[in-house]
Short mmCIF file of C-alpha atoms in Angstrom, two decimals:
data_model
loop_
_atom_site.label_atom_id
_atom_site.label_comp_id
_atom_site.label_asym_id
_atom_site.label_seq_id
_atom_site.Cartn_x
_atom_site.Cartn_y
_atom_site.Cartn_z
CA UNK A 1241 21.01 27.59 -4.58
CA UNK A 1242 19.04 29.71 -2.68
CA UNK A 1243 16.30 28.26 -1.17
CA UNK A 1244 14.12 31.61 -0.13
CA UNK A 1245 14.52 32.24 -3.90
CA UNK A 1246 13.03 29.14 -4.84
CA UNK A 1247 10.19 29.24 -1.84
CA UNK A 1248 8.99 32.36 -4.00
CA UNK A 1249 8.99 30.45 -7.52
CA UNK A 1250 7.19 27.63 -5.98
CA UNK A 1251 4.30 29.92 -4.40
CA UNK A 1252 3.91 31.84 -7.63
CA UNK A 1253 3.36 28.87 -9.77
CA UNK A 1254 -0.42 28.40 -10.54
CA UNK A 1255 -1.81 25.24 -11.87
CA UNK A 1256 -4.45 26.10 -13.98
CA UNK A 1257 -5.97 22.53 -15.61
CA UNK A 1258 -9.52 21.73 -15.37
CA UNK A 1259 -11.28 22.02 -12.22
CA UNK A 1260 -12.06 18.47 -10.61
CA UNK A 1261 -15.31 17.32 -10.71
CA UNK A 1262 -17.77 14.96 -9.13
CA UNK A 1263 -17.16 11.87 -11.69
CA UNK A 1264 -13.15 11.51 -9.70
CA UNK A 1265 -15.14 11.07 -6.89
CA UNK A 1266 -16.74 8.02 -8.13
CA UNK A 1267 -13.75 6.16 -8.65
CA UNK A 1268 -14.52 3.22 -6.93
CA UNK A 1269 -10.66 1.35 -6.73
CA UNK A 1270 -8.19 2.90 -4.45
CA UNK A 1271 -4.50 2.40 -4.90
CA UNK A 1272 -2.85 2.02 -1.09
CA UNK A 1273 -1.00 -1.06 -0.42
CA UNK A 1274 -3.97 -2.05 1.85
CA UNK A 1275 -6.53 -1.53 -0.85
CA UNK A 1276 -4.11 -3.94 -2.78
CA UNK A 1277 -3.99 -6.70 -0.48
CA UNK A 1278 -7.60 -6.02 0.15
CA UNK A 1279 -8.41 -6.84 -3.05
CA UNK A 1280 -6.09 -10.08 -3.57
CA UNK A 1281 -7.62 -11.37 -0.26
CA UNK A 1282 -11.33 -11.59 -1.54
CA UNK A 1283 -10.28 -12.96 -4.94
CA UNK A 1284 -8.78 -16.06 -2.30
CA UNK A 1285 -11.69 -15.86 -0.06
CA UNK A 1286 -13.52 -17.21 -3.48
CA UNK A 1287 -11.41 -19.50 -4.52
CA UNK A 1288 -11.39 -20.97 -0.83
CA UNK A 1289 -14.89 -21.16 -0.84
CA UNK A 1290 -15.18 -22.68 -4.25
CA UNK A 1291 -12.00 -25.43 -2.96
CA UNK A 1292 -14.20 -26.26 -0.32
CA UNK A 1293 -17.42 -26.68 -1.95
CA UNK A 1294 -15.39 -29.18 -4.36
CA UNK A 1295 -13.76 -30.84 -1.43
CA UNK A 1296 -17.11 -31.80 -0.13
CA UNK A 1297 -17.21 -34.24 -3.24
CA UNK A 1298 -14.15 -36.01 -2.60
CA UNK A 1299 -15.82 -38.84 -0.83
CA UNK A 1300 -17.93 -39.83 -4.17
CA UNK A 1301 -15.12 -38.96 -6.68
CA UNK A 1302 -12.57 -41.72 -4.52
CA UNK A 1303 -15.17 -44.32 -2.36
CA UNK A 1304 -14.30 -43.95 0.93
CA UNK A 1305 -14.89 -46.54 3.33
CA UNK A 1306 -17.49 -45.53 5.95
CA UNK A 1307 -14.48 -45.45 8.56
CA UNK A 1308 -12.44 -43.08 5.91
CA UNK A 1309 -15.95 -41.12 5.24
CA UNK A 1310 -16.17 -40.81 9.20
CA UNK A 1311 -12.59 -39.14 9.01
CA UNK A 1312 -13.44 -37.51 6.40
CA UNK A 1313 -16.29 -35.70 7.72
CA UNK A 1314 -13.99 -34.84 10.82
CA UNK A 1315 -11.46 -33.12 8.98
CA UNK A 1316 -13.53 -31.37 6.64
CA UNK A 1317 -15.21 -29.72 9.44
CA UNK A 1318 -11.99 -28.95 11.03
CA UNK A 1319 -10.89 -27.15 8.00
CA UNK A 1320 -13.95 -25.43 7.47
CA UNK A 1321 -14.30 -24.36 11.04
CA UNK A 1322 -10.53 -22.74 10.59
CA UNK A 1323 -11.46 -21.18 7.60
CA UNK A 1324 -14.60 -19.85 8.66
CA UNK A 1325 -12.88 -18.28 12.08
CA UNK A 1326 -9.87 -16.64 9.62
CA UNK A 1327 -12.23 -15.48 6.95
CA UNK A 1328 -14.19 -13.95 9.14
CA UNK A 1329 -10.82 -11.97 10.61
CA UNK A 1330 -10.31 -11.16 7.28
CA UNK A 1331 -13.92 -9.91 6.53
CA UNK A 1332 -12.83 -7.27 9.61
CA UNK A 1333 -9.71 -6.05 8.07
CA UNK A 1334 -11.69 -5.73 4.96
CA UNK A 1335 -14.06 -3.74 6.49
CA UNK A 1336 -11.84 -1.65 8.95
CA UNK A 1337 -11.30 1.70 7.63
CA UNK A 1338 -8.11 4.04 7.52
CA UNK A 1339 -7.90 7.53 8.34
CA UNK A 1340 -5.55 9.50 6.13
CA UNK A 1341 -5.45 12.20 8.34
CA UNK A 1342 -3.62 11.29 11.18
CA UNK A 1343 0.04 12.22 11.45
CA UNK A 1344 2.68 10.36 8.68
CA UNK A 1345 3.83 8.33 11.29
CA UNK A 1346 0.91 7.07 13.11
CA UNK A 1347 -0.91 6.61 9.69
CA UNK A 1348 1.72 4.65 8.21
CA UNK A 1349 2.81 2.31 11.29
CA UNK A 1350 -1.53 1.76 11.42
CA UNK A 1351 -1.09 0.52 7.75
CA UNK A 1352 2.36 -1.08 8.64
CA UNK A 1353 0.80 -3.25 11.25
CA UNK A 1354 -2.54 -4.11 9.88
CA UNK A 1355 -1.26 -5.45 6.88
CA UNK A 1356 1.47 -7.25 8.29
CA UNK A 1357 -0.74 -8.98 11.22
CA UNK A 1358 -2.94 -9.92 8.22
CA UNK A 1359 0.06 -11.37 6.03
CA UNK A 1360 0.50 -13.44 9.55
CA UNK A 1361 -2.80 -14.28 10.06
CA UNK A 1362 -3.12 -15.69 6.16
CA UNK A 1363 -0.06 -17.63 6.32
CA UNK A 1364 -1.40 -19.40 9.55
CA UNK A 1365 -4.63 -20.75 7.84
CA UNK A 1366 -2.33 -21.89 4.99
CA UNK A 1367 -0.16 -23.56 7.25
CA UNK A 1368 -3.42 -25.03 9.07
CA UNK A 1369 -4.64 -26.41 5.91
CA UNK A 1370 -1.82 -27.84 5.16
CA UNK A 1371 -1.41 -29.69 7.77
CA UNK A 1372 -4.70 -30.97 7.91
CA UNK A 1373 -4.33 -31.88 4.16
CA UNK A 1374 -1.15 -34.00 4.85
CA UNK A 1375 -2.35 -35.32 8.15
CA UNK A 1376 -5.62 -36.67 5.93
CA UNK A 1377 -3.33 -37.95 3.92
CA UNK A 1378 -1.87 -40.02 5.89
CA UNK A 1379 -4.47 -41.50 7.56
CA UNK A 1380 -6.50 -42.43 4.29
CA UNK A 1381 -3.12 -44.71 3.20
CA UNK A 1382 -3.21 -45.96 6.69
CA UNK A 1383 -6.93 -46.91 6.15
CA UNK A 1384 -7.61 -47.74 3.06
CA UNK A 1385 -4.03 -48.44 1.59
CA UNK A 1386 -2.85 -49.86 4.59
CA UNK A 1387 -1.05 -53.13 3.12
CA UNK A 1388 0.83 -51.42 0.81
CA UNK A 1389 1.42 -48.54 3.23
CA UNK A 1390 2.92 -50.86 6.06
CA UNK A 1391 5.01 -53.06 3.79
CA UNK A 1392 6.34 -49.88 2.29
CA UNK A 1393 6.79 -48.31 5.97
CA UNK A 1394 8.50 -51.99 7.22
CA UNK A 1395 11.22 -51.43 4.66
CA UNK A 1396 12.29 -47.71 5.77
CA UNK A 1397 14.33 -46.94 8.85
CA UNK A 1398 12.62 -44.59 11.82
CA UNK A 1399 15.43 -41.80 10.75
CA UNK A 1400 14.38 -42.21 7.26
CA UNK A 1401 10.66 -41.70 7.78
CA UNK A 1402 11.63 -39.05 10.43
CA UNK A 1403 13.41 -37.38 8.16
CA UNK A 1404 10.71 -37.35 5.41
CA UNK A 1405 7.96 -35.74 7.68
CA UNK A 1406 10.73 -32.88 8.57
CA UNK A 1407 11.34 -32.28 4.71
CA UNK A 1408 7.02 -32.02 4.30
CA UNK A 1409 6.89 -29.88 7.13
CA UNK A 1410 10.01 -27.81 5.11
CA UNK A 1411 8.53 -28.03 1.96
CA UNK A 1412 5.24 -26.39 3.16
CA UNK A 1413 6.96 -23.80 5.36
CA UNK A 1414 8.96 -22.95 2.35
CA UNK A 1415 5.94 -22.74 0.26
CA UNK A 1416 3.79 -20.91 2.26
CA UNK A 1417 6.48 -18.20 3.19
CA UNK A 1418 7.16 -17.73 -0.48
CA UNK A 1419 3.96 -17.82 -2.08
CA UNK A 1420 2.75 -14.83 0.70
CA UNK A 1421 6.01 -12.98 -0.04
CA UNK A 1422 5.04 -13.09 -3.26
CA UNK A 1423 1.41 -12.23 -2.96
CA UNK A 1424 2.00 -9.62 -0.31
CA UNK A 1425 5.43 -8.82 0.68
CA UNK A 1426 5.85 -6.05 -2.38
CA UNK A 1427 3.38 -4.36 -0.48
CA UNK A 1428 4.55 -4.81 3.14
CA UNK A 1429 7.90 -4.22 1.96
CA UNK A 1430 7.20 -0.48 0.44
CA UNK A 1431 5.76 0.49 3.27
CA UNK A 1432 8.25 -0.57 5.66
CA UNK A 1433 10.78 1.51 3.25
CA UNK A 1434 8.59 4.32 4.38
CA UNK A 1435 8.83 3.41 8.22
CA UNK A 1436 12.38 3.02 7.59
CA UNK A 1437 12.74 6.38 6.27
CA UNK A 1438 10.92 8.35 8.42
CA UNK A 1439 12.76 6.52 11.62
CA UNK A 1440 16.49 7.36 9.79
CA UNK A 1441 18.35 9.12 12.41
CA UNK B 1280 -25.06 14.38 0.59
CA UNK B 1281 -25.11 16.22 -3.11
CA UNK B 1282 -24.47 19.27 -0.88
CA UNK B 1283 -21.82 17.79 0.93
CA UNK B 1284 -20.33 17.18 -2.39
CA UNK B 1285 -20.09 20.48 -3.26
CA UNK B 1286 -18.70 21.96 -0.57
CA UNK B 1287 -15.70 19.68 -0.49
CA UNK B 1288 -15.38 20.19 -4.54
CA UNK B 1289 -16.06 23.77 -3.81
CA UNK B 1290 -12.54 23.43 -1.36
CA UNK B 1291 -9.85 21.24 -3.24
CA UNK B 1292 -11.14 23.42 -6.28
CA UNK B 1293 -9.76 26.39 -4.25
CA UNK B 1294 -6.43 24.28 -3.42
CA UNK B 1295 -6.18 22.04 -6.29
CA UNK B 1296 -2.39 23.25 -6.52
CA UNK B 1297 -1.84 21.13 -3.44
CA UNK B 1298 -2.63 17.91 -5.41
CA UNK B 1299 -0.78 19.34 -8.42
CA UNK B 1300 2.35 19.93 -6.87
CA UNK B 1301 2.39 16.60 -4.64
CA UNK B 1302 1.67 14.67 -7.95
CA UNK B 1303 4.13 16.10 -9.97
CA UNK B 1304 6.64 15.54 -6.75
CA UNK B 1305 5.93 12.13 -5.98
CA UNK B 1306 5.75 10.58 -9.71
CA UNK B 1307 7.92 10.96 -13.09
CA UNK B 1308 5.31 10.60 -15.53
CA UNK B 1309 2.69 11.92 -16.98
CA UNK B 1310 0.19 9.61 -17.17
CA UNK B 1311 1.66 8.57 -13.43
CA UNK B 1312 0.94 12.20 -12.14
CA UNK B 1313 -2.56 11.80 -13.35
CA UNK B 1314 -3.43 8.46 -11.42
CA UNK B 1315 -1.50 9.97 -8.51
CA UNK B 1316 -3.76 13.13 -8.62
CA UNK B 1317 -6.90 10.87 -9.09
CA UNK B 1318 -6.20 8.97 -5.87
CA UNK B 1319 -5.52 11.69 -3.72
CA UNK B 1320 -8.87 13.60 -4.42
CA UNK B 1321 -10.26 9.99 -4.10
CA UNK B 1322 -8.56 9.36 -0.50
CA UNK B 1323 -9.55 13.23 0.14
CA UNK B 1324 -13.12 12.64 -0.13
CA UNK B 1325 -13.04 9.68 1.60
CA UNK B 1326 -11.41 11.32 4.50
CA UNK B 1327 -13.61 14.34 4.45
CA UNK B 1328 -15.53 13.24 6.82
CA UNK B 1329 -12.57 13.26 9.51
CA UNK B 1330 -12.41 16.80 8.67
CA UNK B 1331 -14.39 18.45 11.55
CA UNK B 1332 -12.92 22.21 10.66
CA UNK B 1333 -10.80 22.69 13.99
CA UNK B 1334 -7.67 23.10 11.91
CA UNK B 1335 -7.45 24.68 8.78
CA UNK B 1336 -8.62 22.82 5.18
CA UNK B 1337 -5.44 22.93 3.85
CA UNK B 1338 -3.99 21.53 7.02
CA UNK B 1339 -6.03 18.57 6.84
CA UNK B 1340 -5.17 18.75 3.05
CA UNK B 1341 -1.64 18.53 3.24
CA UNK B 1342 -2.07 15.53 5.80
CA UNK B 1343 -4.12 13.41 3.96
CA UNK B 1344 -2.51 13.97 0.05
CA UNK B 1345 1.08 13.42 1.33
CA UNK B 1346 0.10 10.64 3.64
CA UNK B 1347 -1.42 9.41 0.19
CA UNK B 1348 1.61 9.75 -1.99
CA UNK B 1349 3.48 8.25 0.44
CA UNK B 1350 1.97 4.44 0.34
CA UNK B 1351 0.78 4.89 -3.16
CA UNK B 1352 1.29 2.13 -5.06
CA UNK B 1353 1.43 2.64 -8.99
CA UNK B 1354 -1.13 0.61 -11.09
CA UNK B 1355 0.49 -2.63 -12.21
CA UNK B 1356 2.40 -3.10 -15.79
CA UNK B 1357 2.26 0.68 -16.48
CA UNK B 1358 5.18 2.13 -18.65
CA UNK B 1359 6.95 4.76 -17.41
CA UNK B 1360 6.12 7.33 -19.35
CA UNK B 1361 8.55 10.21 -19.82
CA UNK B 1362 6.94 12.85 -21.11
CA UNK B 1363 8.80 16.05 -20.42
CA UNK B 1364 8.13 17.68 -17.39
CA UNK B 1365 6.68 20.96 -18.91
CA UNK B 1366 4.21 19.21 -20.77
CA UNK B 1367 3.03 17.19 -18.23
CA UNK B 1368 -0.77 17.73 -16.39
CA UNK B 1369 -1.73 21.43 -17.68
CA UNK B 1370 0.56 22.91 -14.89
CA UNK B 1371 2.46 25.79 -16.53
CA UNK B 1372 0.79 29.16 -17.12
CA UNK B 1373 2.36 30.22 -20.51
CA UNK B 1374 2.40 33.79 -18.86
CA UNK B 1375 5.11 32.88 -16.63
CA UNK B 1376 8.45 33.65 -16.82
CA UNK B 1377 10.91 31.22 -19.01
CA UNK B 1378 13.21 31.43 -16.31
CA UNK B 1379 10.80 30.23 -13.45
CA UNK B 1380 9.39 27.23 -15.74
CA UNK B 1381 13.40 26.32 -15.84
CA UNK B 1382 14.16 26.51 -12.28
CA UNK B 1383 10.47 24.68 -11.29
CA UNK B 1384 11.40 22.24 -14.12
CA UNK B 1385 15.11 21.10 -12.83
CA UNK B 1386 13.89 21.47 -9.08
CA UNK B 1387 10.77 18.42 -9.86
CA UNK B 1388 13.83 16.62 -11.78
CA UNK B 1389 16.05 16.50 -8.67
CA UNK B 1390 13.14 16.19 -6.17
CA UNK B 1391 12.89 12.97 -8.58
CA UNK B 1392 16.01 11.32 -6.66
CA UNK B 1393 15.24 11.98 -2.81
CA UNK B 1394 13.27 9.39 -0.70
CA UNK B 1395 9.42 10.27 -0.35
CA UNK B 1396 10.35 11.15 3.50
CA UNK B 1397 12.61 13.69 1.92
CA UNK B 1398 10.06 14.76 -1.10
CA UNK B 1399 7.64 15.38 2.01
CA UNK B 1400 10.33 17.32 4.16
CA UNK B 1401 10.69 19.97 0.94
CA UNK B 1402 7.19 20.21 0.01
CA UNK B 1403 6.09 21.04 3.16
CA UNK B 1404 9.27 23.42 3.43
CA UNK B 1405 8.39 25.00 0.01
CA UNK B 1406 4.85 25.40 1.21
CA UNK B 1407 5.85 27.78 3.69
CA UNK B 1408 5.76 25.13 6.92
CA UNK B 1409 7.65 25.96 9.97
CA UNK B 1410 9.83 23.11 11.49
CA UNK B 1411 7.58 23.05 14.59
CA UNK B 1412 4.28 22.08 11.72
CA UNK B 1413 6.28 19.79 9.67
CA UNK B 1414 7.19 17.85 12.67
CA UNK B 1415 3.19 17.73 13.47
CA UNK B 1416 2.18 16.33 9.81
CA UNK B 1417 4.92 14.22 9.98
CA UNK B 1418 4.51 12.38 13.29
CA UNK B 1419 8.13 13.22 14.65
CA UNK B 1420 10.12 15.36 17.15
CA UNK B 1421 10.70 19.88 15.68
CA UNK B 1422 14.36 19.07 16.17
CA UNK B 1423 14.36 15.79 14.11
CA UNK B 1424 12.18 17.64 11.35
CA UNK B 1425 15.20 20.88 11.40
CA UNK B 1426 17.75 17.97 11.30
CA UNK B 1427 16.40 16.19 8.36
CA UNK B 1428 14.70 18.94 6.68
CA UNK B 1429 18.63 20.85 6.68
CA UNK B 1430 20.12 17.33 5.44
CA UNK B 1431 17.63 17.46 2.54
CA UNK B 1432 18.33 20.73 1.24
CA UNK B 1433 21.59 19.73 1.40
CA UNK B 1434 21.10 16.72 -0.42
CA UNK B 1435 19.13 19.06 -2.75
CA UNK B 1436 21.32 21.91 -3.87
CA UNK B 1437 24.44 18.87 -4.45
CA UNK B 1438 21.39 16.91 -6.47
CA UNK B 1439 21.18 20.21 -8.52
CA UNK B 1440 24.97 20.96 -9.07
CA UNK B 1441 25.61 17.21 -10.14
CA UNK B 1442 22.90 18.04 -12.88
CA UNK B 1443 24.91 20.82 -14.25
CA UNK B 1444 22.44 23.81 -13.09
CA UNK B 1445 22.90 26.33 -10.59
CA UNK B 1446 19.95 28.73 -8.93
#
């Protein structure tokens, strides 16, 4: 094969087509992993502020105590304090624009970076939540189930117990890890292929 | 702004081919080569701005529609479509030579099977680059852009040969 040969071929041929006009510029969706992830993250920002909104409720829909409601209120201002602190992270990433024309490498460790820091930064509120979900949990069958709760407790050994809070904390680890994988990681994972490829020795 | 507008369509009008041959590079399709082409003039014009003129347009151009096809992501549930390669996006001038459309035609199919580090390595090459500006677009040292630019060709010609055609 001769490559000079080929060089010439390539420069002679012409695309003709239609010229491009001022309607592609109004294309409003872009397609980089980024824009992707983008996009999933303010569908969840939504549906976050939708689950809170409902969760606000929860004291009518289940008659809390006023010691639960106290506990209550303390938690659901932890949560929304978290929430409000990583949304507003994530409002920056949304808003932080790339620029195409740096160098390959640069431009793709920038998007390499920023969308795995925000991957990280996503699963940490999930895990927060979590937490705080199952810690509330807890405390409400403490409170307001607490005879059941103890006699239950009283008949379980300490490595038993023990051993159920481990397989929680698992269980939402697990979950969490997946479900951003699954969200996010096609994305993350392309472009490390890329980073990969360009670093091959 | 309108004016704006029309100087930059005024400019990837003049280098369209860019965009043409990157599209037809980086996707096997069609209907693929189309959204491809539609989101590098889109991430063009958004980076026109960055483009302050102290290198030349098609320098900036190469840059920013490679950097593109790169991280592009195809649009989700989308059939591969596999439309033969001479009929796909109006690329062909039917005044060419039956032999050229042949060669162009096997060279997309085995630029089909190298990595897009290596589809960027040959455009660039076929565009007339020298190693010393391929390592500058690409972010990485002039003797790692000979090194992997000759492994490429390489990888190429035996791409070729395994598909039964010889140029």
């Amino acid at each position: 094969m001769n490559f000079d040969d080929i060089k010439n071929e390539w420069n002679a041929e012409t695309p003709e087509g239609s010229n491009i006009s001022t309607d592609m510029l109004k294309i409003k969706q872009a397609h980089t992993p980024i824009d992707k992830i983008r996009g999933k993250m303010k569908h969840e920002f939504f549906y976050q502020i939708f689950f809170l909104v409902l969760m606000a409720f929860v004291p009518y829909f289940f008659g809390f105590s006023s010691a639960m409601n106290q506990v209550f209120l303390m938690f659901y201002a932890i949560t929304c304090g978290f929430t409000a602190y990583y949304f507003f992270k994530f409002y920056l990433f949304y808003k932080n624009s790339y620029d195409m024309s740096l160098d390959t490498r640069k431009n793709i460790l920038w998007f390499f970076y920023e969308m795995k820091l925000n991957i990280e930064l996503y699963k940490a509120l999930t895990y927060i939540v979590a937490f705080i979900g199952v810690a509330f949990i807890a405390i409400y069958l403490f409170i307001e189930k607490a005879s059941i709760f103890n006699k239950i407790l009283a008949k379980l050994s300490s490595v038993y117990i023990l051993l159920n809070c481990f397989i929680t904390i698992l269980i939402i680890g697990v979950i969490t890890e997946l479900w951003a994988w699954y969200y996010y990681g096609k994305y993350l994972k392309q472009v490390k292929k890329v980073v990969d490829e360009l670093d091959y020795e | 702004m309108k004016e704006t507008e029309n100087i930059f369509l005024t400019l990837i009008n003049q280098h369209k081919a860019i965009i043409h041959k990157i599209s037809k590079m980086y996707m096997n399709g069609a209907e693929e080569q189309r959204d491809l082409f539609q989101e590098i003039v889109l991430q063009l014009w958004k980076a026109y701005p960055t483009f302050k003129g102290n290198s030349k347009f098609t320098t900036w151009m190469y840059r920013v529609s490679l950097n593109t096809a790169l991280i592009y992501f195809k649009k989700d549930n989308r059939k591969v479509d596999k439309t033969p390669l001479d009929e796909n996006i109006d690329v062909i001038d039917i005044n060419e030579s039956a032999e050229r459309e042949e060669k162009l035609a096997y060279l997309y199919t085995a630029v089909q099977e190298l990595n897009v580090i290596e589809k960027a390595l040959i455009f660039l090459f076929l565009e007339n680059q020298s190693h010393r500006e391929i390592a500058e677009n690409l972010g990485i040292s002039e003797i790692n852009a000979r090194v992997k630019l000759n492994r490429t060709k390489e990888k190429l010609q035996s791409i070729i040969k395994k598909n039964g055609y010889e140029f």
